[in-house]
Coordinates of C-alpha atoms in Angstrom, one line a residue:
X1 CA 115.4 124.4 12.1
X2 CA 116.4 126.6 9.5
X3 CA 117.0 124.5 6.5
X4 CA 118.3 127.6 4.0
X5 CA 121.9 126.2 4.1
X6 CA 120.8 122.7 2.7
X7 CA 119.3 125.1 -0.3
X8 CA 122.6 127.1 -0.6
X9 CA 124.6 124.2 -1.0
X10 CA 122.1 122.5 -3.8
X11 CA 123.2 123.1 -7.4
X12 CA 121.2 121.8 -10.6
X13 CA 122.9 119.3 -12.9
X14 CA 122.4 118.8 -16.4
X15 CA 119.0 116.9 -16.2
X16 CA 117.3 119.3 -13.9
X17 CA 118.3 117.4 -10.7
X18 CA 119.6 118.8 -6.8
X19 CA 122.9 117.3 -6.4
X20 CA 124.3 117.5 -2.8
X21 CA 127.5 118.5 -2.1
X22 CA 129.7 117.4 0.6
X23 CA 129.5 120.2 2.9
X24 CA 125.6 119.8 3.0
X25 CA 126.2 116.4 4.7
X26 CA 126.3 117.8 8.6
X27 CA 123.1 119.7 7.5
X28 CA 121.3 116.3 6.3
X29 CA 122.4 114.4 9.5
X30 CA 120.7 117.4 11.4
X31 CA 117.3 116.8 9.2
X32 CA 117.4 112.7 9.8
X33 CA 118.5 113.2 13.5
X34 CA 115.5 115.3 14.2
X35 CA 113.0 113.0 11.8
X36 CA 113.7 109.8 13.7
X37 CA 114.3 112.0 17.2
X38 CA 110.2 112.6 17.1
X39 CA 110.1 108.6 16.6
X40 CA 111.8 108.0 19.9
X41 CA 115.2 107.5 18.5
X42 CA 118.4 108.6 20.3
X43 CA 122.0 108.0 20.0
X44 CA 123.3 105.0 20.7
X45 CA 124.1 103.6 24.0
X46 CA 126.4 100.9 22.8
X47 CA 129.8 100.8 21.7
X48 CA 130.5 100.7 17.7
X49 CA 134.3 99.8 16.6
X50 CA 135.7 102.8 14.9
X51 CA 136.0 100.7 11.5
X52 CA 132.4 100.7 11.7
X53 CA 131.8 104.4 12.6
X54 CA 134.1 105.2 9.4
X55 CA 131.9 103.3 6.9
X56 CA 128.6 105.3 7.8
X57 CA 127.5 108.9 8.3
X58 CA 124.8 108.4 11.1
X59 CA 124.1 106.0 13.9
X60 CA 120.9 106.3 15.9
X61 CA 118.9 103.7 18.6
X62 CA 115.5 103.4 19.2
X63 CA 113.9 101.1 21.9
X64 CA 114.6 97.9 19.6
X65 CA 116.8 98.3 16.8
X66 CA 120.1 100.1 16.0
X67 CA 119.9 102.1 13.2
X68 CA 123.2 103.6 10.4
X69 CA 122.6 105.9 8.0
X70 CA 124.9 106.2 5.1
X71 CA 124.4 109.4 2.8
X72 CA 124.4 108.9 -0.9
X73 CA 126.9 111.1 -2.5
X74 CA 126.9 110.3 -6.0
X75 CA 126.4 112.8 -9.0
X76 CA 124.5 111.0 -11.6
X77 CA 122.2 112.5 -14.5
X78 CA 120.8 109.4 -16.0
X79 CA 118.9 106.0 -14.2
X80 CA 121.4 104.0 -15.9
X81 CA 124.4 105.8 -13.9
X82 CA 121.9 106.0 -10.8
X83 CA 121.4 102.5 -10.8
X84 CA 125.4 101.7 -11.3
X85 CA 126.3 103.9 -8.1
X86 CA 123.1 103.0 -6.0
X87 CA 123.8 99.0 -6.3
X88 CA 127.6 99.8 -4.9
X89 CA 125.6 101.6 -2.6
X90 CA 123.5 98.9 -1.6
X91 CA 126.4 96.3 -1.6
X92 CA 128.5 98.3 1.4
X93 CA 125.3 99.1 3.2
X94 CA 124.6 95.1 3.1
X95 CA 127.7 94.6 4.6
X96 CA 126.7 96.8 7.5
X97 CA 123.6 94.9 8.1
X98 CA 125.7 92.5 10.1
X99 CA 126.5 95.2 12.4
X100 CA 123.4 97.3 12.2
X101 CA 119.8 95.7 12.7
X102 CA 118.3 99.0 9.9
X103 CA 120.5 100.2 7.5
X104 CA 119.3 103.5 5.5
X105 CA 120.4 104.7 2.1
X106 CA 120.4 108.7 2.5
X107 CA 119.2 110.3 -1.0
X108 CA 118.1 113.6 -2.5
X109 CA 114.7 113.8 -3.5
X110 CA 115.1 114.4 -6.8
X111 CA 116.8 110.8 -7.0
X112 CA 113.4 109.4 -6.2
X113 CA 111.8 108.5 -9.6
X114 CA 115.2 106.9 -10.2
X115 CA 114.9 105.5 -7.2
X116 CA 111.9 103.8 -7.8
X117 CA 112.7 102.8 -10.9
X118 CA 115.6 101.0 -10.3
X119 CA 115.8 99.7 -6.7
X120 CA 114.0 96.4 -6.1
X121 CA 112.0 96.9 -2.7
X122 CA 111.6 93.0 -2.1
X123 CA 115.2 92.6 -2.4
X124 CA 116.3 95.4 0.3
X125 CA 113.7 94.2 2.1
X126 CA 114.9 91.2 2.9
X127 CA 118.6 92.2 3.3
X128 CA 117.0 95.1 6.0
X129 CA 118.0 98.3 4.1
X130 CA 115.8 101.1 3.6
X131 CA 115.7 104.2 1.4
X132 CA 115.3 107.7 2.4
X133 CA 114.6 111.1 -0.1
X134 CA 115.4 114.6 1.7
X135 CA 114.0 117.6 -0.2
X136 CA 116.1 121.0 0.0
X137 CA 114.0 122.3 2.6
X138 CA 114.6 119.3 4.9
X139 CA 111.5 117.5 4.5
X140 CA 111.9 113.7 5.1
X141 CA 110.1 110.9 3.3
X142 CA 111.0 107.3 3.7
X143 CA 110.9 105.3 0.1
X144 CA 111.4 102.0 1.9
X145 CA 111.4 101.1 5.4
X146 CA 113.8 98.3 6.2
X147 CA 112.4 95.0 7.9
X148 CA 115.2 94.6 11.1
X149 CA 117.7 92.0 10.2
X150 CA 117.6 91.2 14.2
X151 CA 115.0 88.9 13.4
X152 CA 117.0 86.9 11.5
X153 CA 119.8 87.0 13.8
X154 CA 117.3 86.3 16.5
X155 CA 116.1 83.4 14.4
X156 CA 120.0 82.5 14.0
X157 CA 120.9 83.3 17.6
X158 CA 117.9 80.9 18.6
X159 CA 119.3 77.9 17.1
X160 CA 122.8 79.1 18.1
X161 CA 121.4 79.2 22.1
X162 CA 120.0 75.7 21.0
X163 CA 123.3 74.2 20.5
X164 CA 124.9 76.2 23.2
X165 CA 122.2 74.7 25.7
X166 CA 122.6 71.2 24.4
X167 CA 126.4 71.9 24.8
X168 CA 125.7 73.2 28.3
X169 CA 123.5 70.1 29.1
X170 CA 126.0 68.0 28.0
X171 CA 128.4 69.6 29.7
X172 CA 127.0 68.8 33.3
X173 CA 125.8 65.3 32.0
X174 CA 129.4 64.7 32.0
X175 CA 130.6 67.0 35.1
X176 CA 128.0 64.8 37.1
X177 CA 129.3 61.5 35.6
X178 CA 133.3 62.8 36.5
X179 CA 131.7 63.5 39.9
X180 CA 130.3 60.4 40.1
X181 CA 132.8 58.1 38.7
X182 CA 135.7 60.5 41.2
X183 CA 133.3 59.5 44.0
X184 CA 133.6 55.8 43.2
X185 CA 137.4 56.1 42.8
X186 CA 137.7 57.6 46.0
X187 CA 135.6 55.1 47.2
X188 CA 137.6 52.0 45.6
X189 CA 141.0 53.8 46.4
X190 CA 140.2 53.3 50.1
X191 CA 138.7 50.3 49.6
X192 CA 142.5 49.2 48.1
X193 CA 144.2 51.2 50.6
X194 CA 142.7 48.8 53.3
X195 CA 143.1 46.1 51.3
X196 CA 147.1 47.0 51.1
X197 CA 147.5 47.4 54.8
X198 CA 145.6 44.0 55.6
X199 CA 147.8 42.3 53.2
X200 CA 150.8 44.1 54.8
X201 CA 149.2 42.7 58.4
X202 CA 149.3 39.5 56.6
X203 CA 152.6 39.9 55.6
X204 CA 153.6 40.5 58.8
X205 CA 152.3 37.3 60.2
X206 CA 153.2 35.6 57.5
X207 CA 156.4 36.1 58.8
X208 CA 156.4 35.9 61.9
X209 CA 154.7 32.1 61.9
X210 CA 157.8 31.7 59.3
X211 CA 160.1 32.8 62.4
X212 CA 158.2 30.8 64.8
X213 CA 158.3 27.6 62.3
X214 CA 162.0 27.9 62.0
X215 CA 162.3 27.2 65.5
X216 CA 160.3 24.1 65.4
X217 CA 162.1 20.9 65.0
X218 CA 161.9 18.9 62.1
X219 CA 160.1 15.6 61.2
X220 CA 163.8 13.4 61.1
X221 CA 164.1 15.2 64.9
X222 CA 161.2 14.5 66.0
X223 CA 161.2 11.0 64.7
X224 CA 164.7 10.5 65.9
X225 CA 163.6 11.8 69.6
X226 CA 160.9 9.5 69.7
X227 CA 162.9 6.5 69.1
X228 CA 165.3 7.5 71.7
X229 CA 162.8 7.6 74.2
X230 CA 161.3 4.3 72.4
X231 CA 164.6 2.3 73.2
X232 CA 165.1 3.8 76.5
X233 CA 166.5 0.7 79.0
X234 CA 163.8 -0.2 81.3
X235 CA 164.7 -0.8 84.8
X236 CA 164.0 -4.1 86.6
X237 CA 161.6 -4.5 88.9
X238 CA 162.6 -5.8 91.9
X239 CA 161.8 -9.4 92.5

């Protein structure tokens, strides 16, 4: 790759130092897309929200991990400044660790001493953000590699699938319980169906020994009915 426009673009500040320029970016992207290409990287196969594309400069994907790249654009001529416009640096590239399981910090090489002088390893480490110095003729070396922050989410989605399948367990516990208890009730809502249509049967009896009793005579009728027959004359015998 011819790496002679990175150099053209280069221009020495007031301490000594390569500054790059804007329209050096493309060519950088070029040099970081061919480093991590030889690693097995590739461009991603998922879909990134354009608010997210906007905030970085480079998205790659290797078997594991996906990977953002922001390039560090900052003209500084003293660690004291570097520091100031590396930690603002730092604090959008944290924010894209939620998105992004490596996030890299894209600097010149001759930000490197102040790079190491200033950036605490432990700390990016842990947030998953790594460092990377490109020379002018394209050569890539990698300051601090980032530990994935998918671990942590992994650690995070773990106790979230916990809950989820407790949730889920739970879940059927009580589907088999409705079942259950919609089985009973169907069971008991015939049982009282039958029971209503035997009481209606009895109902119905009910009344008609009513109708049939109606008919009956009474006590004072049969009473009286029996003494008429009691008192009957008898007829004589004949002598």
């Amino acid at each position: 790759m011819n790496m002679s426009g990175i150099g053209k673009v280069w221009k020495v500040g007031i301490s000594g130092g390569s500054v790059l320029e804007m329209n050096s970016i493309e060519d950088f992207k070029e040099v970081i897309i061919e480093h991590f290409r030889r690693r097995g990287c590739t461009r991603p196969q998922v879909d990134i929200s354009e608010d997210v594309i906007k905030q970085v400069d480079l998205v790659l994907q290797d078997a594991n991990n996906l990977l953002a790249f922001r390039i560090f654009r900052g003209i500084v001529y003293s660690a004291a400044e570097f520091r100031v416009m590396i930690d603002e640096e730092i604090l959008r590239a944290t924010k894209l660790t939620e998105v992004f399981d490596k996030v890299y910090i894209v600097i010149p090489d001759t930000y490197t001493d102040m790079a190491r002088s200033v950036i605490s390893g432990r700390i990016l480490d842990e947030v998953g953000i790594g460092i990377i110095a490109v020379d002018e003729h394209g050569n890539v070396e990698e300051l601090l590699v980032p530990r994935p922050t998918k671990l942590t989410r992994r650690e995070l989605g773990k106790g979230i699938e916990e809950i989820v399948g407790d949730l889920r367990r739970r879940k059927d516990e009580i589907e088999l319980l409705y079942n259950s208890l919609k089985t009973e009730f169907g069971v008991l809502s015939e049982k009282i169906t039958k029971i209503e249509r035997t009481l209606s049967m009895l109902r119905e009896e009910v009344d008609v020994l009513k109708g049939k009793l109606s008919t009956l005579p009474t006590r004072h009728e049969i009473i009286e009915e029996i003494g008429e027959k009691t008192l009957a004359p008898v007829e004589e015998l004949p002598s």
